[in-house]
Amino acid sequence: MKLIGSLASPYVRKVRVVLAEKKLDYQFELENVWAPDTAISTLNPLGKVPSLVMEDGSVMIDSRVMVEYLDTLTPVCKLLPPNGRDRADVKCWEALADGMLDAAITVRLERTQRPIELQSEDWIARQMRKVHLGLAALSEKLGEQAYCAGKNYSLADVAVGCTLGWLSFRFPEITWRDDHANLARLFDKLSERQSFKDTVPSA
Ligand code: GSF
């Protein structure tokens, strides 16, 4: 498998953490999807990373599809419960964590890629509200549990860890560590894992 991505993308990081936890071999190819000469749309019509080129040359898109598939490849470090409500709950954590990223990335693009006179403060506020409400919801759901889904490490922790790490990387002004001590505790524990250490976001 060949993973196409960037070192800054939190969605790419989620897939890299899962590949590492599952001890799966892969090649990693850097792609800047914002460069004028990017060829990403020849692989993924949505023009996004991560994109995962499979052994047969076909391309898998979207990090959520990838991590769900990768978890089926080996029993090493099962990250998703096999079925039912427990599985849906883990995927719900992931949907929330990813949705917070979708909102925060929209804000970053608005601020960094649009001329200042075209930027909408209302739009930015609407997106930032999702991030802050999302943080409060993650914190409330986590409570005093060891991990997001309870006693065991799961894909929920991978997704939440990637979201928190990216917020610290791109939005250091968001004081989630001070506001939500339980998220800070979880994040510090996740940061000790080799899979997280090896994928710390960088520009
Ligand atoms: C989101 C991927 C994404 O937005 C997933 O794989 O989970 N739901 C998808 N990737 C960004 C890079 S980043 O901000 O992490 C991307 O490739 N954007 C390019 C574009 O044209 O939107």
Short mmCIF file of C-alpha atoms and ligand atoms in Angstrom, two decimals:
data_model
loop_
_atom_site.label_atom_id
_atom_site.label_comp_id
_atom_site.label_asym_id
_atom_site.label_seq_id
_atom_site.Cartn_x
_atom_site.Cartn_y
_atom_site.Cartn_z
CA MET A 1 0.00 0.00 0.00
CA LYS A 2 1.08 3.55 -0.63
CA LEU A 3 -0.32 6.35 1.49
CA ILE A 4 -0.34 9.77 -0.11
CA GLY A 5 -0.43 12.63 2.35
CA SER A 6 1.22 15.46 4.21
CA LEU A 7 2.94 15.73 7.58
CA ALA A 8 0.51 18.40 8.72
CA SER A 9 -2.80 16.72 7.92
CA PRO A 10 -4.63 15.32 10.95
CA TYR A 11 -6.63 12.91 8.77
CA VAL A 12 -3.40 11.54 7.30
CA ARG A 13 -2.02 11.28 10.82
CA LYS A 14 -5.03 9.21 11.89
CA VAL A 15 -4.30 6.70 9.12
CA ARG A 16 -0.57 6.64 9.91
CA VAL A 17 -1.25 6.02 13.60
CA VAL A 18 -3.58 3.14 12.69
CA LEU A 19 -1.04 1.65 10.24
CA ALA A 20 1.60 1.80 12.99
CA GLU A 21 -0.66 0.32 15.67
CA LYS A 22 -1.64 -2.50 13.31
CA LYS A 23 2.03 -3.01 12.38
CA LEU A 24 1.20 -2.80 8.67
CA ASP A 25 3.90 -1.95 6.12
CA TYR A 26 3.32 0.89 3.69
CA GLN A 27 5.08 3.49 1.63
CA PHE A 28 4.46 7.13 2.44
CA GLU A 29 4.49 9.70 -0.35
CA LEU A 30 4.30 13.40 0.43
CA GLU A 31 1.86 15.47 -1.60
CA ASN A 32 1.04 19.15 -1.23
CA VAL A 33 -2.58 19.33 -2.37
CA TRP A 34 -2.43 23.13 -2.39
CA ALA A 35 0.49 23.32 -4.84
CA PRO A 36 -0.59 24.49 -8.31
CA ASP A 37 1.01 21.43 -9.94
CA THR A 38 -0.49 18.82 -7.61
CA ALA A 39 -1.56 15.63 -9.38
CA ILE A 40 -3.72 14.44 -6.50
CA SER A 41 -6.94 14.65 -8.52
CA THR A 42 -5.64 11.94 -10.88
CA LEU A 43 -5.86 9.62 -7.88
CA ASN A 44 -8.71 11.12 -5.92
CA PRO A 45 -11.37 13.17 -7.73
CA LEU A 46 -11.98 15.05 -4.48
CA GLY A 47 -8.37 16.27 -4.60
CA LYS A 48 -7.77 15.33 -0.97
CA VAL A 49 -5.29 13.53 1.18
CA PRO A 50 -5.10 10.97 2.60
CA SER A 51 -5.44 8.83 -0.50
CA LEU A 52 -4.42 5.19 -0.24
CA VAL A 53 -3.16 3.37 -3.32
CA MET A 54 -3.84 -0.34 -2.91
CA GLU A 55 -1.75 -3.26 -4.18
CA ASP A 56 -4.03 -3.65 -7.22
CA GLY A 57 -3.63 0.02 -8.13
CA SER A 58 -7.09 1.07 -7.02
CA VAL A 59 -7.39 4.05 -4.72
CA MET A 60 -9.18 4.18 -1.41
CA ILE A 61 -10.34 7.62 -0.30
CA ASP A 62 -11.34 9.14 3.04
CA SER A 63 -9.55 8.41 6.29
CA ARG A 64 -12.62 6.92 7.93
CA VAL A 65 -13.01 4.36 5.16
CA MET A 66 -9.29 3.56 5.34
CA VAL A 67 -9.02 3.03 9.08
CA GLU A 68 -12.11 0.84 9.16
CA TYR A 69 -10.64 -1.30 6.39
CA LEU A 70 -7.13 -1.42 7.90
CA ASP A 71 -8.54 -2.67 11.18
CA THR A 72 -9.87 -5.76 9.38
CA LEU A 73 -6.47 -6.70 7.94
CA THR A 74 -4.93 -8.10 11.11
CA PRO A 75 -6.07 -8.95 14.61
CA VAL A 76 -3.09 -6.99 15.99
CA CYS A 77 -4.41 -4.14 18.18
CA LYS A 78 -8.10 -4.30 17.32
CA LEU A 79 -9.31 -0.71 17.19
CA LEU A 80 -13.03 -1.20 16.49
CA PRO A 81 -15.53 -3.43 18.29
CA PRO A 82 -16.84 -6.09 15.88
CA ASN A 83 -20.41 -4.86 15.58
CA GLY A 84 -23.45 -3.31 17.16
CA ARG A 85 -23.80 -0.27 19.34
CA ASP A 86 -20.22 -0.44 20.66
CA ARG A 87 -18.89 -0.16 17.13
CA ALA A 88 -21.23 2.69 16.28
CA ASP A 89 -20.18 4.49 19.48
CA VAL A 90 -16.49 4.36 18.54
CA LYS A 91 -17.33 5.62 15.04
CA CYS A 92 -19.39 8.40 16.61
CA TRP A 93 -16.33 9.59 18.59
CA GLU A 94 -14.41 9.57 15.31
CA ALA A 95 -17.17 11.48 13.49
CA LEU A 96 -17.14 14.14 16.22
CA ALA A 97 -13.35 14.44 16.26
CA ASP A 98 -13.19 14.60 12.45
CA GLY A 99 -16.10 17.04 12.31
CA MET A 100 -14.26 19.39 14.66
CA LEU A 101 -11.31 19.25 12.28
CA ASP A 102 -13.53 19.94 9.28
CA ALA A 103 -14.77 23.10 11.04
CA ALA A 104 -11.34 24.24 12.26
CA ILE A 105 -9.75 23.65 8.85
CA THR A 106 -12.50 25.74 7.24
CA VAL A 107 -11.51 28.56 9.59
CA ARG A 108 -7.83 28.16 8.79
CA LEU A 109 -8.53 28.24 5.05
CA GLU A 110 -10.77 31.27 5.42
CA ARG A 111 -8.04 33.09 7.35
CA THR A 112 -5.05 32.02 5.28
CA GLN A 113 -6.37 31.67 1.74
CA ARG A 114 -9.00 34.40 1.31
CA PRO A 115 -8.28 38.09 0.96
CA ILE A 116 -8.99 39.77 4.29
CA GLU A 117 -11.85 41.87 2.87
CA LEU A 118 -13.69 38.71 1.76
CA GLN A 119 -13.30 36.89 5.08
CA SER A 120 -16.53 36.44 7.01
CA GLU A 121 -16.32 36.79 10.78
CA ASP A 122 -19.82 35.30 11.07
CA TRP A 123 -18.72 32.22 9.18
CA ILE A 124 -15.56 31.90 11.27
CA ALA A 125 -17.60 32.25 14.49
CA ARG A 126 -20.04 29.59 13.31
CA GLN A 127 -17.21 27.14 12.65
CA MET A 128 -15.33 27.95 15.86
CA ARG A 129 -18.50 27.28 17.84
CA LYS A 130 -18.43 23.71 16.52
CA VAL A 131 -14.86 23.33 17.73
CA HIS A 132 -15.58 24.65 21.22
CA LEU A 133 -18.84 22.71 21.61
CA GLY A 134 -17.02 19.66 20.29
CA LEU A 135 -14.28 20.01 22.91
CA ALA A 136 -16.89 20.30 25.66
CA ALA A 137 -18.71 17.22 24.32
CA LEU A 138 -15.49 15.18 24.10
CA SER A 139 -14.62 16.14 27.66
CA GLU A 140 -18.07 15.30 28.97
CA LYS A 141 -18.15 11.96 27.15
CA LEU A 142 -14.67 11.04 28.38
CA GLY A 143 -15.40 11.88 32.03
CA GLU A 144 -13.01 9.95 34.24
CA GLN A 145 -12.68 6.98 31.88
CA ALA A 146 -9.17 5.75 31.01
CA TYR A 147 -9.92 5.93 27.28
CA CYS A 148 -12.70 7.37 25.13
CA ALA A 149 -14.60 4.11 24.81
CA GLY A 150 -13.97 3.01 28.39
CA LYS A 151 -11.16 0.76 29.59
CA ASN A 152 -9.61 -0.03 26.21
CA TYR A 153 -7.67 2.00 23.66
CA SER A 154 -9.60 2.25 20.39
CA LEU A 155 -9.99 4.18 17.15
CA ALA A 156 -11.88 6.78 19.18
CA ASP A 157 -8.64 7.66 21.00
CA VAL A 158 -6.70 7.78 17.73
CA ALA A 159 -9.22 10.20 16.23
CA VAL A 160 -9.51 12.38 19.35
CA GLY A 161 -5.72 12.42 19.82
CA CYS A 162 -5.18 13.54 16.21
CA THR A 163 -7.77 16.30 16.58
CA LEU A 164 -6.32 17.62 19.86
CA GLY A 165 -2.78 17.44 18.50
CA TRP A 166 -3.75 19.35 15.37
CA LEU A 167 -5.59 22.02 17.37
CA SER A 168 -2.43 22.59 19.44
CA PHE A 169 -0.39 22.73 16.22
CA ARG A 170 -2.57 25.17 14.25
CA PHE A 171 -4.68 26.91 16.92
CA PRO A 172 -2.43 27.32 19.96
CA GLU A 173 -4.77 30.08 21.13
CA ILE A 174 -7.46 27.47 21.89
CA THR A 175 -6.78 26.61 25.53
CA TRP A 176 -8.31 23.15 25.49
CA ARG A 177 -5.69 21.78 27.91
CA ASP A 178 -6.57 24.36 30.56
CA ASP A 179 -10.31 24.11 29.98
CA HIS A 180 -10.56 20.30 29.94
CA ALA A 181 -8.09 18.60 32.27
CA ASN A 182 -9.39 15.14 31.39
CA LEU A 183 -8.66 15.69 27.68
CA ALA A 184 -5.13 16.84 28.61
CA ARG A 185 -4.66 13.69 30.69
CA LEU A 186 -5.82 11.49 27.81
CA PHE A 187 -3.69 13.37 25.29
CA ASP A 188 -0.56 13.05 27.42
CA LYS A 189 -1.13 9.30 27.70
CA LEU A 190 -1.66 8.95 23.93
CA SER A 191 1.45 11.03 23.24
CA GLU A 192 3.56 8.37 24.93
CA ARG A 193 2.60 5.81 22.28
CA GLN A 194 5.21 5.27 19.57
CA SER A 195 2.53 5.63 16.86
CA PHE A 196 1.76 9.17 18.09
CA LYS A 197 5.41 10.08 18.73
CA ASP A 198 6.34 9.16 15.16
CA THR A 199 3.59 11.26 13.59
CA VAL A 200 3.66 14.59 15.45
CA PRO A 201 2.30 17.17 12.97
CA SER A 202 4.77 19.43 11.22
CA ALA A 203 4.55 21.94 8.39
C1 GSF B 1 -10.98 14.85 4.81
C2 GSF B 1 -9.63 14.95 4.09
C3 GSF B 1 -9.20 16.41 3.91
O1 GSF B 1 -10.00 17.34 4.01
C4 GSF B 1 -10.81 12.39 5.26
O2 GSF B 1 -9.91 11.83 4.60
O3 GSF B 1 -11.10 12.01 6.40
N1 GSF B 1 -12.94 13.50 5.22
C5 GSF B 1 -11.63 13.49 4.62
N2 GSF B 1 -7.92 16.59 3.60
C6 GSF B 1 -7.40 17.92 3.33
C7 GSF B 1 -6.00 18.02 3.87
S1 GSF B 1 -6.02 18.49 5.49
O4 GSF B 1 -6.55 19.72 5.70
O5 GSF B 1 -5.82 17.54 6.35
C8 GSF B 1 -7.30 18.11 1.83
O6 GSF B 1 -6.74 17.27 1.17
N3 GSF B 1 -7.84 19.22 1.32
C9 GSF B 1 -7.73 19.58 -0.06
C10 GSF B 1 -9.00 20.16 -0.60
O7 GSF B 1 -8.99 20.55 -1.77
O8 GSF B 1 -10.00 20.22 0.14
#
